Amino acid sequence: MAHQQQISLPAKLINGGIAGIVGVTCVFPIDLVKTRLQNQRQGQQVYKNMMDCLVKTVRSEGYFGMYRGAAVNLTLVTPEKAIKLAANDFFRQHLNKNGQGLTVFKEMLAGCGAGMCQVVITTPMEMLKIQLQDAGRLVAQQRKPAIMSATKLVATNTVLSRSYNVGPSPTVRAVSATQIARELLHTHGIQGLYKGLGATLMRDVPFSIVYFPLFAHFNRLGQPSQDESSPFYWAFLSGCLAGSTAAVAVNPCDVVKTRLQSLNKGATEESYSGVVDCISKILRKEGPSAFLKGAGCRALVIAPLFGIAQVMYFVGIGEFILDQSPLNYLFS
């Protein structure tokens, strides 16, 4: 396998893209659970925990209900992961021009740059995904007798309101991410898709600052020598451990981002004017523990997602594909 520094940019993009698709397919149901748990308010809990949410989702929405919103991720995760991994490697190479290795500060700086680059894709992807993921929670909330009278769906635009049948027996109708995107563009312009950009930066930049240096440290521990790469299983374990650690560390920011990007709310669920307003209302009404909602789910999502990404990246699937493809002549 080629040494990491010799991997071409097209190969990095392919590695990141394939890793993203495989990872999302494996862990998306847990990501859906994370979104629904984070959006629950006190007194309106539909789900007790992760397993309860998964069971109720399958019962009410079927197996494919667990993959509501997955199409958005599968479409956009390729450019997102490609940008994240390639940008981090780009910054690392430019910060290591003297060839003497990177200090922890420079590793964090490279991670910061990668996190800032990826939000161009991440913010609209998360915006659309969350609307689709949270639809079932709101319908289940309306069905719950204890809170039925106090809950009424509040939708901020016509397409989102058409995704619900708000009556005696509320159900979820099919609404696509494309429809939501068109409506947001029509009513709010491009900024409609980038609602929660500040919160996304708050989450993804610190995540990358923690993840990439931590992964680099763990991965070095498994290298037989400085000139050899670590085994693929060590890269996987390093990605899992670094990813889950970073995910839990920034979970409070993820809760804020989820709340800000959720356009549909129950009538008794408060709206937020911005990051500071969201943080203060959550602290006042739900307490500090609310910022840890979905932390376990997020760790379970991110660990294999980044473990798979690093295996693809270091094993060199992208290089193999390019070597077998006529496109190799374009990049050689």
C-alpha atoms as one frame of an Amber mdcrd trajectory, in Angstrom:
protein
   0.000   0.000   0.000   1.219   3.470  -0.819   2.373   5.687   1.941  -0.188
   8.256   3.019   1.793  11.221   1.763   1.909   9.754  -1.767  -1.838   9.276
  -2.209  -3.175  11.452  -5.003  -6.063  13.874  -4.504  -8.500  11.949  -6.794
  -7.775   8.775  -4.809  -8.461  10.617  -1.541 -11.790  11.845  -2.891 -12.791
   8.338  -3.965 -11.731   6.850  -0.626 -13.714   9.448   1.318 -16.771   9.074
  -0.901 -16.960   5.280  -0.746 -16.317   5.304   2.990 -19.133   7.787   3.502
 -21.654   5.732   1.518 -20.746   2.470   3.262 -20.695   4.081   6.698 -24.012
   5.916   6.310 -25.735   2.765   5.076 -24.571   0.901   8.172 -25.354   3.441
  10.888 -28.170   5.650   9.556 -30.935   4.127  11.746 -28.962   5.095  14.859
 -28.500   8.604  13.455 -32.270   8.873  13.019 -32.743   7.839  16.653 -30.198
  10.468  17.733 -32.138  13.237  15.965 -35.449  12.196  17.497 -34.042  11.883
  21.022 -32.358  15.287  20.770 -35.588  16.964  19.685 -37.681  15.557  22.546
 -38.748  18.024  25.227 -39.526  17.334  28.859 -43.115  16.202  29.331 -43.430
  15.181  25.693 -41.149  12.157  25.571 -42.253   9.658  22.962 -39.153   7.487
  23.268 -37.490   6.254  26.455 -34.110   5.387  24.962 -32.361   4.267  21.787
 -33.829   0.749  21.640 -37.328   1.993  22.442 -37.073   4.496  19.604 -35.862
   1.862  17.124 -38.659  -0.571  18.068 -41.384   2.084  17.879 -40.054   3.395
  14.572 -40.140  -0.068  12.983 -43.646  -0.737  14.344 -45.142   2.537  13.152
 -43.135   3.268   9.999 -41.755  -0.095   8.928 -38.162  -1.142   8.371 -37.506
   1.539   5.770 -38.820   4.146   8.185 -35.445   3.873   9.915 -33.863   5.157
   6.705 -36.043   8.235   6.340 -33.732  10.964   5.038 -30.974   8.515   4.092
 -31.162   9.463   0.419 -29.982  12.985   1.273 -27.006  11.640   3.184 -26.099
   9.066   0.563 -26.160  11.769  -2.101 -24.164  14.405  -0.251 -21.964  12.353
   2.072 -19.546  11.617  -0.777 -18.553  15.263  -1.357 -18.735  15.978   2.377
 -16.370  13.199   3.452 -14.159  13.778   0.419 -13.779  17.459   1.311 -13.160
  16.695   4.989 -10.445  14.081   4.449  -8.792  15.783   1.487  -8.805  19.214
   3.181  -7.237  17.831   6.348  -4.513  16.112   4.342  -3.959  19.274   2.275
  -3.511  21.441   5.359  -1.282  18.856   7.038   1.036  18.748   4.034   1.287
  22.528   3.822   1.917  22.836   7.553   4.660  20.216   7.327   6.779  21.696
   4.539   9.959  21.248   6.559   9.318  17.500   6.796   9.905  17.404  10.554
   6.394  16.341  11.487   3.479  18.288  12.933   3.125  19.622  16.430  -0.202
  19.036  18.189  -1.117  22.678  17.546  -0.527  22.319  13.802  -2.534  19.098
  13.751  -5.413  20.936  15.424  -5.022  23.791  12.938  -5.282  21.353  10.023
  -8.395  19.822  11.576  -9.893  23.285  12.036  -9.377  24.029   8.331 -10.983
  20.731   7.346 -14.020  21.394   9.548 -14.523  24.867   8.085 -14.357  23.519
   4.525 -16.866  20.714   4.978 -19.751  22.859   6.291 -20.412  24.042   2.727
 -21.929  20.590   2.156 -22.768  19.538   5.708 -25.181  22.370   6.569 -27.719
  21.879   3.734 -27.363  18.093   4.025 -28.191  18.167   7.737 -30.954  20.716
   7.196 -32.841  18.474   4.769 -32.072  15.235   6.601 -33.377  16.463   9.951
 -36.779  17.436   8.529 -37.275  13.922   7.186 -35.873  12.152  10.238 -37.993
  14.059  12.760 -41.309  13.679  10.915 -42.125  10.357  12.554 -41.444  11.708
  16.047 -43.955  14.515  15.664 -46.616  12.163  14.326 -45.956   9.684  17.154
 -46.176  12.578  19.612 -49.609  13.491  18.286 -50.788   9.913  18.667 -49.752
   9.748  22.326 -52.906  10.291  24.419 -51.144  12.019  27.314 -49.937  14.874
  25.147 -52.372  14.761  22.233 -54.445  17.717  23.387 -51.415  19.882  24.043
 -49.647  19.137  20.790 -50.349  20.618  17.427 -47.979  20.555  14.513 -46.443
  23.883  13.645 -44.936  23.925  10.161 -43.026  26.878   8.794 -43.750  26.266
   5.118 -46.341  24.607   2.911 -44.286  21.677   1.710 -43.445  20.638   5.261
 -47.064  20.949   6.349 -48.109  18.682   3.475 -45.823  15.960   4.824 -48.277
  15.436   7.674 -51.894  14.459   7.932 -52.825  16.273  11.117 -56.105  14.730
  12.114 -57.573  12.090  14.420 -55.088   9.572  13.044 -51.971  11.524  12.055
 -49.693   9.892   9.514 -46.582  10.764   7.594 -46.990  11.336   3.879 -44.099
  11.010   1.486 -42.257  14.270   0.956 -38.876  14.344  -0.689 -35.776  16.296
   0.188 -36.015  17.884  -3.261 -39.454  19.292  -2.451 -38.231  20.689   0.857
 -35.149  22.202  -0.787 -37.240  23.863  -3.515 -39.630  25.319  -0.967 -36.803
  26.652   1.200 -35.092  28.195  -1.824 -38.369  29.721  -2.964 -39.310  31.200
   0.411 -35.937  32.006   1.981 -33.375  31.845  -0.795 -30.058  30.061  -0.430
 -29.843  31.082   3.239 -32.842  28.837   3.889 -30.664  25.803   3.241 -27.920
  27.233   5.444 -30.013  27.818   8.553 -27.943  26.691  11.523 -24.631  27.375
   9.766 -23.158  28.922  12.912 -24.163  25.923  15.027 -22.784  23.558  12.378
 -19.446  25.377  12.517 -19.579  25.186  16.318 -19.939  21.424  16.032 -17.765
  20.466  13.078 -14.735  22.700  13.642 -14.143  21.524  17.262 -14.907  17.963
  16.158 -12.184  18.093  13.518  -9.790  19.818  15.922 -10.230  16.913  18.351
 -10.611  14.050  15.875  -7.711  14.417  13.449  -4.880  14.929  15.980  -6.335
  12.184  18.180  -6.564   9.789  15.257  -3.029  10.628  14.126  -1.749   9.894
  17.652  -3.610   6.579  17.981  -2.605   5.532  14.478   1.105   6.221  15.143
   0.963   3.812  18.067   0.191   0.991  15.633   2.930   1.736  13.111   5.688
  -0.908  13.097   8.143   1.826  12.073   8.096   5.421  10.862   8.280   4.274
   7.236   5.409   1.793   7.492   1.691   2.390   7.797  -0.344   0.855  10.584
  -2.400  -2.303   9.824  -5.917  -1.764   8.532  -7.508  -3.065  11.738  -5.478
  -0.543  13.760  -6.598   2.274  11.439 -10.197   1.132  11.955  -9.891   1.011
  15.750  -8.092   4.366  15.792 -10.850   5.938  13.707 -13.556   4.459  15.938
 -11.938   5.584  19.191 -11.031   9.069  17.981 -14.430   9.522  16.317 -16.502
   8.476  19.323 -14.406  10.646  21.671 -14.778  13.718  19.465 -18.497  13.024
  18.939 -19.296  12.991  22.646 -17.117  16.064  23.238 -19.115  18.196  20.802
 -22.565  16.659  21.446 -23.888  19.835  23.154 -23.243  21.723  19.903 -24.988
  18.962  17.970 -28.091  19.290  20.157 -28.181  23.044  19.504 -27.729  22.503
  15.771 -30.526  19.909  15.633 -32.960  22.155  17.506 -32.168  25.183  15.310
 -32.514  23.256  12.056 -35.817  21.568  12.950 -38.494  23.558  11.122 -41.473
  21.505  12.349 -42.343  21.724  16.029 -45.210  20.850  18.322 -47.302  23.797
  19.497 -45.760  23.603  22.969 -42.201  23.268  21.658 -40.342  26.545  21.762
 -38.649  28.148  18.775 -35.183  29.673  18.874 -33.899  32.894  17.359 -30.265
  31.832  17.328 -27.488  29.884  19.023 -27.381  31.934  22.229 -31.174  31.923
  22.582 -31.254  28.157  22.042 -28.567  27.485  24.639 -30.205  29.712  27.268
 -33.696  28.209  26.755 -32.419  24.632  26.922 -30.495  25.389  30.121 -33.460
  27.139  31.714 -36.189  24.653  30.755 -34.395  21.313  30.502 -31.160  21.657
  32.432 -27.548  20.878  31.471 -28.286  17.176  30.958 -30.317  18.044  27.840
 -27.068  18.833  26.034 -26.090  15.168  26.329 -29.233  13.867  24.631 -28.312
  11.409  21.918 -24.649  11.363  22.937 -24.519   7.574  23.062 -26.224   7.304
  19.679 -23.887   9.857  18.175 -20.849   7.953  19.445 -22.250   4.737  17.932
 -22.793   6.539  14.619 -19.473   8.348  14.374 -17.226   5.507  15.604 -17.853
   3.046  12.730 -18.372   5.879  10.248 -14.865   7.227  10.738 -13.395   3.784
  11.355 -14.611   2.691   7.923 -13.412   5.971   6.427  -9.897   5.498   7.701
  -9.755   1.879   6.530 -10.779   2.930   3.012  -8.351   5.817   3.145  -5.353
   3.829   4.286  -6.009   0.566   2.469  -6.199   2.533  -0.764  -9.467   1.601
  -2.466  -9.275   4.830  -4.456  -5.823   4.048  -5.793  -6.967   0.571  -6.868
  -9.972   1.992  -8.719  -7.840   4.599 -10.473  -5.238   1.988 -11.432  -7.951
  -0.134 -13.067  -9.689   2.797 -14.739  -8.923   4.673 -17.981  -9.187   7.816
 -15.827  -5.767   6.898 -14.465  -4.209   8.466 -17.528  -5.907  11.779 -16.742
  -4.449  11.926 -13.221  -1.020  10.387 -13.822
